[in-house]
C-alpha cells in the first residue's frame, strides 16, 4: 500500500506545515490547491528538504463535478494513497455574507465542497479497511456568533459530517479525525483585530500529524481551546446574545 498523503488546500500555512511534518516522517505527498505557482514552489521545497516524492495538481473545492476524476487521477499517479488531509477553507467577508449570494460561496467552499470530496475518499478507504481522513474545521463551528455565523455554520456542519463519517468508518478501521484550530498565524487571520493566544502553523501541523499516534477523535489546537469553547458553549443564550462576539 502506498504511503502517500493527499493534502487539499495545500498552499495554506497550516497545510504547508502539515505537509512538512508528514514529509519529515518519510511520507510521499500529493499537494492539491488552486495556485499552480505556489504548488510548484512548495513541492520543490519539500522534495529538497526531505527527499520524498511530492506531486501536485490543481483542485477547486467548489467545482464538485471535478472531484471524482481528480481523485482517481491522484490514486492512479501515486499507486494508491494512505490518507487525506482536508485543509482548505474560505473565511470570506462576513459583513458581505449577510447577502446570501456571498454567504453561499462560503458554504459551498467550507462545507459542500468538503463533503463532496470526503464522500469520495470514504468510498475509497472503506473497502480497503485502511487509511485515515483528517478534516480541519474550526472552533468557530462550535457556537454561532454574530461576527462570523455564516463561516461558523459551514465549519460546524463540516464537524458534524466528520462525526458521522467517523461513526460509519469505525468498523472498517479507517480513522477520521476532526481538527479544530483556534487562532493561527496565517494569511486568513492577518490583520484581524482582537486576536489572542495565536498559534504558529508549525505547532498546528506537528500536532495534526501526531494525532495519528493517539486515540482522540477530536483535537483542539492549541489544547486549551477545548476548555475555552466548553465555557463559551455553556453561556446561556439570553446572556450570549448580548455579548457582541
PDB file of C-alpha atoms in Angstrom:
ATOM      1  CA  UNK A   1       0.000   0.000   0.000  1.00  0.00           C
ATOM      2  CA  UNK A   2       1.251   3.477  -0.888  1.00  0.00           C
ATOM      3  CA  UNK A   3       2.302   5.729   1.975  1.00  0.00           C
ATOM      4  CA  UNK A   4       1.192   8.827   0.086  1.00  0.00           C
ATOM      5  CA  UNK A   5      -0.793  11.512   1.877  1.00  0.00           C
ATOM      6  CA  UNK A   6      -3.095  13.721  -0.203  1.00  0.00           C
ATOM      7  CA  UNK A   7      -3.313  17.269   1.151  1.00  0.00           C
ATOM      8  CA  UNK A   8      -6.130  19.515  -0.092  1.00  0.00           C
ATOM      9  CA  UNK A   9      -5.740  23.258   0.186  1.00  0.00           C
ATOM     10  CA  UNK A  10      -2.020  22.617   0.251  1.00  0.00           C
ATOM     11  CA  UNK A  11      -0.871  26.216  -0.167  1.00  0.00           C
ATOM     12  CA  UNK A  12      -2.293  27.422   3.162  1.00  0.00           C
ATOM     13  CA  UNK A  13       0.129  27.939   6.036  1.00  0.00           C
ATOM     14  CA  UNK A  14      -1.368  25.121   8.137  1.00  0.00           C
ATOM     15  CA  UNK A  15      -1.346  22.730   5.174  1.00  0.00           C
ATOM     16  CA  UNK A  16       2.287  23.519   4.318  1.00  0.00           C
ATOM     17  CA  UNK A  17       3.333  22.898   7.911  1.00  0.00           C
ATOM     18  CA  UNK A  18       1.346  19.645   7.990  1.00  0.00           C
ATOM     19  CA  UNK A  19       2.915  18.548   4.705  1.00  0.00           C
ATOM     20  CA  UNK A  20       6.381  19.230   6.123  1.00  0.00           C
ATOM     21  CA  UNK A  21       5.590  17.153   9.218  1.00  0.00           C
ATOM     22  CA  UNK A  22       4.432  14.211   7.077  1.00  0.00           C
ATOM     23  CA  UNK A  23       7.465  14.544   4.790  1.00  0.00           C
ATOM     24  CA  UNK A  24       9.762  14.506   7.831  1.00  0.00           C
ATOM     25  CA  UNK A  25       8.262  11.090   8.658  1.00  0.00           C
ATOM     26  CA  UNK A  26       9.066   9.853   5.135  1.00  0.00           C
ATOM     27  CA  UNK A  27       5.575  10.027   3.624  1.00  0.00           C
ATOM     28  CA  UNK A  28       5.257  10.836  -0.062  1.00  0.00           C
ATOM     29  CA  UNK A  29       2.837  13.672  -0.765  1.00  0.00           C
ATOM     30  CA  UNK A  30       0.300  14.811  -3.312  1.00  0.00           C
ATOM     31  CA  UNK A  31      -0.490  18.500  -2.927  1.00  0.00           C
ATOM     32  CA  UNK A  32      -3.711  19.978  -4.281  1.00  0.00           C
ATOM     33  CA  UNK A  33      -4.836  23.610  -4.464  1.00  0.00           C
ATOM     34  CA  UNK A  34      -5.786  26.335  -6.937  1.00  0.00           C
ATOM     35  CA  UNK A  35      -2.461  28.209  -7.153  1.00  0.00           C
ATOM     36  CA  UNK A  36      -0.187  26.338  -9.572  1.00  0.00           C
ATOM     37  CA  UNK A  37       2.883  28.534  -8.997  1.00  0.00           C
ATOM     38  CA  UNK A  38       2.674  28.191  -5.209  1.00  0.00           C
ATOM     39  CA  UNK A  39       2.109  24.448  -5.504  1.00  0.00           C
ATOM     40  CA  UNK A  40       5.220  24.140  -7.652  1.00  0.00           C
ATOM     41  CA  UNK A  41       7.328  26.114  -5.157  1.00  0.00           C
ATOM     42  CA  UNK A  42       6.004  24.170  -2.153  1.00  0.00           C
ATOM     43  CA  UNK A  43       6.518  20.791  -3.815  1.00  0.00           C
ATOM     44  CA  UNK A  44      10.095  21.634  -4.848  1.00  0.00           C
ATOM     45  CA  UNK A  45      10.940  22.864  -1.346  1.00  0.00           C
ATOM     46  CA  UNK A  46       9.591  19.714   0.345  1.00  0.00           C
ATOM     47  CA  UNK A  47      11.394  17.414  -2.095  1.00  0.00           C
ATOM     48  CA  UNK A  48      14.715  19.159  -1.492  1.00  0.00           C
ATOM     49  CA  UNK A  49      14.334  19.308   2.289  1.00  0.00           C
ATOM     50  CA  UNK A  50      13.048  15.779   2.931  1.00  0.00           C
ATOM     51  CA  UNK A  51      13.891  13.683  -0.130  1.00  0.00           C
ATOM     52  CA  UNK A  52      10.350  12.344  -0.561  1.00  0.00           C
ATOM     53  CA  UNK A  53       8.254  12.203  -3.729  1.00  0.00           C
ATOM     54  CA  UNK A  54       5.963  15.222  -3.975  1.00  0.00           C
ATOM     55  CA  UNK A  55       3.448  15.554  -6.798  1.00  0.00           C
ATOM     56  CA  UNK A  56       0.823  18.221  -7.184  1.00  0.00           C
ATOM     57  CA  UNK A  57      -2.302  19.142  -9.120  1.00  0.00           C
ATOM     58  CA  UNK A  58      -4.894  21.870  -9.439  1.00  0.00           C
ATOM     59  CA  UNK A  59      -8.019  21.436  -7.328  1.00  0.00           C
ATOM     60  CA  UNK A  60     -11.127  23.584  -6.884  1.00  0.00           C
ATOM     61  CA  UNK A  61     -13.284  22.738  -3.857  1.00  0.00           C
ATOM     62  CA  UNK A  62     -16.339  24.399  -5.359  1.00  0.00           C
ATOM     63  CA  UNK A  63     -16.148  22.531  -8.701  1.00  0.00           C
ATOM     64  CA  UNK A  64     -17.651  19.353  -7.269  1.00  0.00           C
ATOM     65  CA  UNK A  65     -18.133  17.787 -10.710  1.00  0.00           C
ATOM     66  CA  UNK A  66     -14.324  17.567 -10.970  1.00  0.00           C
ATOM     67  CA  UNK A  67     -13.764  15.828  -7.632  1.00  0.00           C
ATOM     68  CA  UNK A  68     -14.207  12.191  -8.670  1.00  0.00           C
ATOM     69  CA  UNK A  69     -11.955  12.337 -11.779  1.00  0.00           C
ATOM     70  CA  UNK A  70      -9.375  14.334  -9.822  1.00  0.00           C
ATOM     71  CA  UNK A  71      -9.294  11.746  -7.032  1.00  0.00           C
ATOM     72  CA  UNK A  72      -8.984   8.861  -9.483  1.00  0.00           C
ATOM     73  CA  UNK A  73      -6.086  10.621 -11.226  1.00  0.00           C
ATOM     74  CA  UNK A  74      -4.291  11.043  -7.885  1.00  0.00           C
ATOM     75  CA  UNK A  75      -4.782   7.392  -6.943  1.00  0.00           C
ATOM     76  CA  UNK A  76      -3.518   6.247 -10.314  1.00  0.00           C
ATOM     77  CA  UNK A  77      -0.469   8.518 -10.333  1.00  0.00           C
ATOM     78  CA  UNK A  78       0.559   7.696  -6.750  1.00  0.00           C
ATOM     79  CA  UNK A  79      -0.406   3.998  -6.932  1.00  0.00           C
ATOM     80  CA  UNK A  80      -2.868   4.466  -4.092  1.00  0.00           C
ATOM     81  CA  UNK A  81      -2.984   6.760  -1.077  1.00  0.00           C
ATOM     82  CA  UNK A  82      -2.918   6.077   2.645  1.00  0.00           C
ATOM     83  CA  UNK A  83      -4.544   9.223   3.969  1.00  0.00           C
ATOM     84  CA  UNK A  84      -6.172  12.574   3.228  1.00  0.00           C
ATOM     85  CA  UNK A  85      -5.867  15.928   4.976  1.00  0.00           C
ATOM     86  CA  UNK A  86      -8.607  18.394   4.113  1.00  0.00           C
ATOM     87  CA  UNK A  87      -7.157  21.818   4.872  1.00  0.00           C
ATOM     88  CA  UNK A  88      -8.952  24.196   2.529  1.00  0.00           C
ATOM     89  CA  UNK A  89     -11.258  26.883   3.804  1.00  0.00           C
ATOM     90  CA  UNK A  90     -12.658  30.285   2.886  1.00  0.00           C
ATOM     91  CA  UNK A  91     -13.376  32.877   5.560  1.00  0.00           C
ATOM     92  CA  UNK A  92     -14.827  35.473   3.200  1.00  0.00           C
ATOM     93  CA  UNK A  93     -16.200  38.876   4.112  1.00  0.00           C
ATOM     94  CA  UNK A  94     -18.596  38.271   6.979  1.00  0.00           C
ATOM     95  CA  UNK A  95     -20.454  41.568   6.524  1.00  0.00           C
ATOM     96  CA  UNK A  96     -20.868  40.901   2.806  1.00  0.00           C
ATOM     97  CA  UNK A  97     -22.079  37.403   3.679  1.00  0.00           C
ATOM     98  CA  UNK A  98     -25.287  38.927   5.025  1.00  0.00           C
ATOM     99  CA  UNK A  99     -26.182  38.894   1.330  1.00  0.00           C
ATOM    100  CA  UNK A 100     -26.674  35.184   0.752  1.00  0.00           C
ATOM    101  CA  UNK A 101     -25.102  35.331  -2.708  1.00  0.00           C
ATOM    102  CA  UNK A 102     -21.810  35.860  -0.856  1.00  0.00           C
ATOM    103  CA  UNK A 103     -22.724  33.555   2.014  1.00  0.00           C
ATOM    104  CA  UNK A 104     -23.477  30.741  -0.414  1.00  0.00           C
ATOM    105  CA  UNK A 105     -19.860  30.823  -1.642  1.00  0.00           C
ATOM    106  CA  UNK A 106     -18.586  30.461   1.935  1.00  0.00           C
ATOM    107  CA  UNK A 107     -20.872  27.471   2.497  1.00  0.00           C
ATOM    108  CA  UNK A 108     -20.009  25.948  -0.899  1.00  0.00           C
ATOM    109  CA  UNK A 109     -16.294  26.042  -0.142  1.00  0.00           C
ATOM    110  CA  UNK A 110     -16.231  25.141   3.537  1.00  0.00           C
ATOM    111  CA  UNK A 111     -18.993  22.544   3.584  1.00  0.00           C
ATOM    112  CA  UNK A 112     -20.443  21.432   0.244  1.00  0.00           C
ATOM    113  CA  UNK A 113     -17.053  21.073  -1.446  1.00  0.00           C
ATOM    114  CA  UNK A 114     -15.572  19.384   1.601  1.00  0.00           C
ATOM    115  CA  UNK A 115     -18.467  16.930   1.970  1.00  0.00           C
ATOM    116  CA  UNK A 116     -18.316  16.107  -1.733  1.00  0.00           C
ATOM    117  CA  UNK A 117     -14.635  15.217  -1.694  1.00  0.00           C
ATOM    118  CA  UNK A 118     -14.666  13.417   1.656  1.00  0.00           C
ATOM    119  CA  UNK A 119     -17.514  11.194   0.432  1.00  0.00           C
ATOM    120  CA  UNK A 120     -15.285  10.058  -2.425  1.00  0.00           C
ATOM    121  CA  UNK A 121     -12.389   9.456  -0.025  1.00  0.00           C
ATOM    122  CA  UNK A 122     -14.607   7.440   2.338  1.00  0.00           C
ATOM    123  CA  UNK A 123     -15.851   5.249  -0.511  1.00  0.00           C
ATOM    124  CA  UNK A 124     -12.216   4.592  -1.472  1.00  0.00           C
ATOM    125  CA  UNK A 125     -10.907   3.725   2.006  1.00  0.00           C
ATOM    126  CA  UNK A 126     -13.895   1.754   3.340  1.00  0.00           C
ATOM    127  CA  UNK A 127     -13.446  -1.406   1.221  1.00  0.00           C
ATOM    128  CA  UNK A 128      -9.673  -1.264   1.782  1.00  0.00           C
ATOM    129  CA  UNK A 129     -10.253  -1.225   5.571  1.00  0.00           C
ATOM    130  CA  UNK A 130      -7.255   1.036   5.823  1.00  0.00           C
ATOM    131  CA  UNK A 131      -6.392   4.712   5.824  1.00  0.00           C
ATOM    132  CA  UNK A 132      -7.194   7.982   7.527  1.00  0.00           C
ATOM    133  CA  UNK A 133      -9.112  11.188   6.914  1.00  0.00           C
ATOM    134  CA  UNK A 134      -8.187  14.356   8.771  1.00  0.00           C
ATOM    135  CA  UNK A 135     -10.619  17.236   8.418  1.00  0.00           C
ATOM    136  CA  UNK A 136      -9.658  20.707   9.611  1.00  0.00           C
ATOM    137  CA  UNK A 137     -12.711  22.636  10.758  1.00  0.00           C
ATOM    138  CA  UNK A 138     -12.613  25.493  13.317  1.00  0.00           C
ATOM    139  CA  UNK A 139     -13.597  26.430  16.839  1.00  0.00           C
ATOM    140  CA  UNK A 140     -15.882  28.905  15.047  1.00  0.00           C
ATOM    141  CA  UNK A 141     -18.160  25.947  14.328  1.00  0.00           C
ATOM    142  CA  UNK A 142     -18.812  25.234  17.999  1.00  0.00           C
ATOM    143  CA  UNK A 143     -21.234  28.109  18.553  1.00  0.00           C
ATOM    144  CA  UNK A 144     -22.874  30.643  16.272  1.00  0.00           C
ATOM    145  CA  UNK A 145     -21.633  34.184  16.782  1.00  0.00           C
ATOM    146  CA  UNK A 146     -22.842  37.360  15.108  1.00  0.00           C
ATOM    147  CA  UNK A 147     -19.332  38.202  13.842  1.00  0.00           C
ATOM    148  CA  UNK A 148     -18.900  35.083  11.684  1.00  0.00           C
ATOM    149  CA  UNK A 149     -22.019  32.936  11.811  1.00  0.00           C
ATOM    150  CA  UNK A 150     -22.013  32.013   8.113  1.00  0.00           C
ATOM    151  CA  UNK A 151     -18.430  30.731   8.227  1.00  0.00           C
ATOM    152  CA  UNK A 152     -19.077  29.172  11.631  1.00  0.00           C
ATOM    153  CA  UNK A 153     -22.216  27.419  10.402  1.00  0.00           C
ATOM    154  CA  UNK A 154     -20.323  25.908   7.458  1.00  0.00           C
ATOM    155  CA  UNK A 155     -17.497  24.707   9.717  1.00  0.00           C
ATOM    156  CA  UNK A 156     -19.976  23.397  12.274  1.00  0.00           C
ATOM    157  CA  UNK A 157     -21.729  21.421   9.542  1.00  0.00           C
ATOM    158  CA  UNK A 158     -18.381  20.004   8.456  1.00  0.00           C
ATOM    159  CA  UNK A 159     -17.662  18.931  12.046  1.00  0.00           C
ATOM    160  CA  UNK A 160     -20.986  17.055  12.147  1.00  0.00           C
ATOM    161  CA  UNK A 161     -20.277  15.481   8.764  1.00  0.00           C
ATOM    162  CA  UNK A 162     -16.906  14.230  10.019  1.00  0.00           C
ATOM    163  CA  UNK A 163     -18.554  12.894  13.165  1.00  0.00           C
ATOM    164  CA  UNK A 164     -20.988  10.845  11.106  1.00  0.00           C
ATOM    165  CA  UNK A 165     -18.243   9.691   8.755  1.00  0.00           C
ATOM    166  CA  UNK A 166     -16.201   8.570  11.767  1.00  0.00           C
ATOM    167  CA  UNK A 167     -19.177   6.539  13.007  1.00  0.00           C
ATOM    168  CA  UNK A 168     -19.656   4.971   9.561  1.00  0.00           C
ATOM    169  CA  UNK A 169     -15.997   4.062   9.017  1.00  0.00           C
ATOM    170  CA  UNK A 170     -15.147   2.885  12.535  1.00  0.00           C
ATOM    171  CA  UNK A 171     -15.876  -0.776  11.834  1.00  0.00           C
ATOM    172  CA  UNK A 172     -13.708  -0.687   8.701  1.00  0.00           C
ATOM    173  CA  UNK A 173     -10.651   0.509  10.619  1.00  0.00           C
ATOM    174  CA  UNK A 174     -10.440   3.895   8.857  1.00  0.00           C
ATOM    175  CA  UNK A 175      -9.505   6.765  11.202  1.00  0.00           C
ATOM    176  CA  UNK A 176     -11.444  10.010  10.898  1.00  0.00           C
ATOM    177  CA  UNK A 177     -10.012  12.867  12.951  1.00  0.00           C
ATOM    178  CA  UNK A 178     -11.591  16.296  13.397  1.00  0.00           C
ATOM    179  CA  UNK A 179      -9.158  19.152  13.990  1.00  0.00           C
ATOM    180  CA  UNK A 180     -10.451  22.414  15.456  1.00  0.00           C
ATOM    181  CA  UNK A 181      -7.816  25.139  15.454  1.00  0.00           C
ATOM    182  CA  UNK A 182      -8.260  28.378  17.350  1.00  0.00           C
ATOM    183  CA  UNK A 183      -6.402  31.456  16.155  1.00  0.00           C
ATOM    184  CA  UNK A 184      -3.427  30.557  13.940  1.00  0.00           C
ATOM    185  CA  UNK A 185      -0.886  32.958  12.432  1.00  0.00           C
ATOM    186  CA  UNK A 186      -1.953  32.630   8.773  1.00  0.00           C
ATOM    187  CA  UNK A 187      -2.934  34.839   5.851  1.00  0.00           C
ATOM    188  CA  UNK A 188      -6.596  34.240   6.802  1.00  0.00           C
ATOM    189  CA  UNK A 189      -6.130  35.899  10.196  1.00  0.00           C
ATOM    190  CA  UNK A 190      -3.526  38.523   9.239  1.00  0.00           C
ATOM    191  CA  UNK A 191      -4.585  41.974  10.412  1.00  0.00           C
ATOM    192  CA  UNK A 192      -7.716  40.774  12.226  1.00  0.00           C
ATOM    193  CA  UNK A 193      -8.383  42.781  15.396  1.00  0.00           C
ATOM    194  CA  UNK A 194      -8.791  41.192  18.812  1.00  0.00           C
ATOM    195  CA  UNK A 195      -6.751  38.041  18.229  1.00  0.00           C
ATOM    196  CA  UNK A 196      -5.157  36.353  21.229  1.00  0.00           C
ATOM    197  CA  UNK A 197      -3.398  33.078  22.020  1.00  0.00           C
ATOM    198  CA  UNK A 198      -2.272  32.828  18.387  1.00  0.00           C
ATOM    199  CA  UNK A 199      -0.509  29.556  17.480  1.00  0.00           C
ATOM    200  CA  UNK A 200       2.125  29.076  14.803  1.00  0.00           C
ATOM    201  CA  UNK A 201       1.314  26.950  11.713  1.00  0.00           C
ATOM    202  CA  UNK A 202       4.295  24.711  12.568  1.00  0.00           C
ATOM    203  CA  UNK A 203       2.857  23.934  16.008  1.00  0.00           C
ATOM    204  CA  UNK A 204      -0.518  23.069  14.467  1.00  0.00           C
ATOM    205  CA  UNK A 205       0.995  20.990  11.639  1.00  0.00           C
ATOM    206  CA  UNK A 206       3.087  18.875  14.005  1.00  0.00           C
ATOM    207  CA  UNK A 207       0.123  18.247  16.315  1.00  0.00           C
ATOM    208  CA  UNK A 208      -2.092  17.227  13.382  1.00  0.00           C
ATOM    209  CA  UNK A 209       0.373  14.560  12.269  1.00  0.00           C
ATOM    210  CA  UNK A 210       0.987  13.488  15.871  1.00  0.00           C
ATOM    211  CA  UNK A 211      -2.756  12.934  16.345  1.00  0.00           C
ATOM    212  CA  UNK A 212      -2.477   9.757  14.251  1.00  0.00           C
ATOM    213  CA  UNK A 213      -0.493   8.165  17.079  1.00  0.00           C
ATOM    214  CA  UNK A 214      -3.161   8.985  19.658  1.00  0.00           C
ATOM    215  CA  UNK A 215      -6.720   7.818  20.148  1.00  0.00           C
ATOM    216  CA  UNK A 216      -8.504  11.180  20.170  1.00  0.00           C
ATOM    217  CA  UNK A 217     -11.229  11.666  17.561  1.00  0.00           C
ATOM    218  CA  UNK A 218     -11.427  15.434  18.008  1.00  0.00           C
ATOM    219  CA  UNK A 219      -8.462  17.658  18.782  1.00  0.00           C
ATOM    220  CA  UNK A 220      -8.424  21.361  19.595  1.00  0.00           C
ATOM    221  CA  UNK A 221      -5.248  23.270  18.721  1.00  0.00           C
ATOM    222  CA  UNK A 222      -3.765  24.515  20.924  1.00  0.00           C
ATOM    223  CA  UNK A 223      -5.320  22.177  23.503  1.00  0.00           C
ATOM    224  CA  UNK A 224      -6.707  24.929  25.757  1.00  0.00           C
ATOM    225  CA  UNK A 225      -9.306  25.885  23.103  1.00  0.00           C
ATOM    226  CA  UNK A 226     -11.260  22.788  24.156  1.00  0.00           C
ATOM    227  CA  UNK A 227     -11.869  24.439  27.529  1.00  0.00           C
ATOM    228  CA  UNK A 228     -12.388  27.939  26.151  1.00  0.00           C
ATOM    229  CA  UNK A 229     -15.082  26.597  23.830  1.00  0.00           C
ATOM    230  CA  UNK A 230     -16.568  24.494  26.620  1.00  0.00           C
ATOM    231  CA  UNK A 231     -17.151  27.692  28.577  1.00  0.00           C
ATOM    232  CA  UNK A 232     -18.455  29.582  25.535  1.00  0.00           C
ATOM    233  CA  UNK A 233     -20.872  26.779  24.616  1.00  0.00           C
ATOM    234  CA  UNK A 234     -22.359  26.789  28.122  1.00  0.00           C
ATOM    235  CA  UNK A 235     -23.063  30.512  28.327  1.00  0.00           C
ATOM    236  CA  UNK A 236     -26.871  30.823  28.431  1.00  0.00           C
ATOM    237  CA  UNK A 237     -28.362  32.140  25.192  1.00  0.00           C
ATOM    238  CA  UNK A 238     -30.067  35.099  26.895  1.00  0.00           C
ATOM    239  CA  UNK A 239     -26.611  36.287  28.023  1.00  0.00           C
ATOM    240  CA  UNK A 240     -24.677  35.216  24.924  1.00  0.00           C
ATOM    241  CA  UNK A 241     -26.820  37.217  22.500  1.00  0.00           C
ATOM    242  CA  UNK A 242     -25.892  40.396  24.392  1.00  0.00           C
ATOM    243  CA  UNK A 243     -22.129  39.786  24.281  1.00  0.00           C
ATOM    244  CA  UNK A 244     -21.470  41.151  20.753  1.00  0.00           C
ATOM    245  CA  UNK A 245     -18.986  38.404  19.957  1.00  0.00           C
TER     246      UNK A 245
END
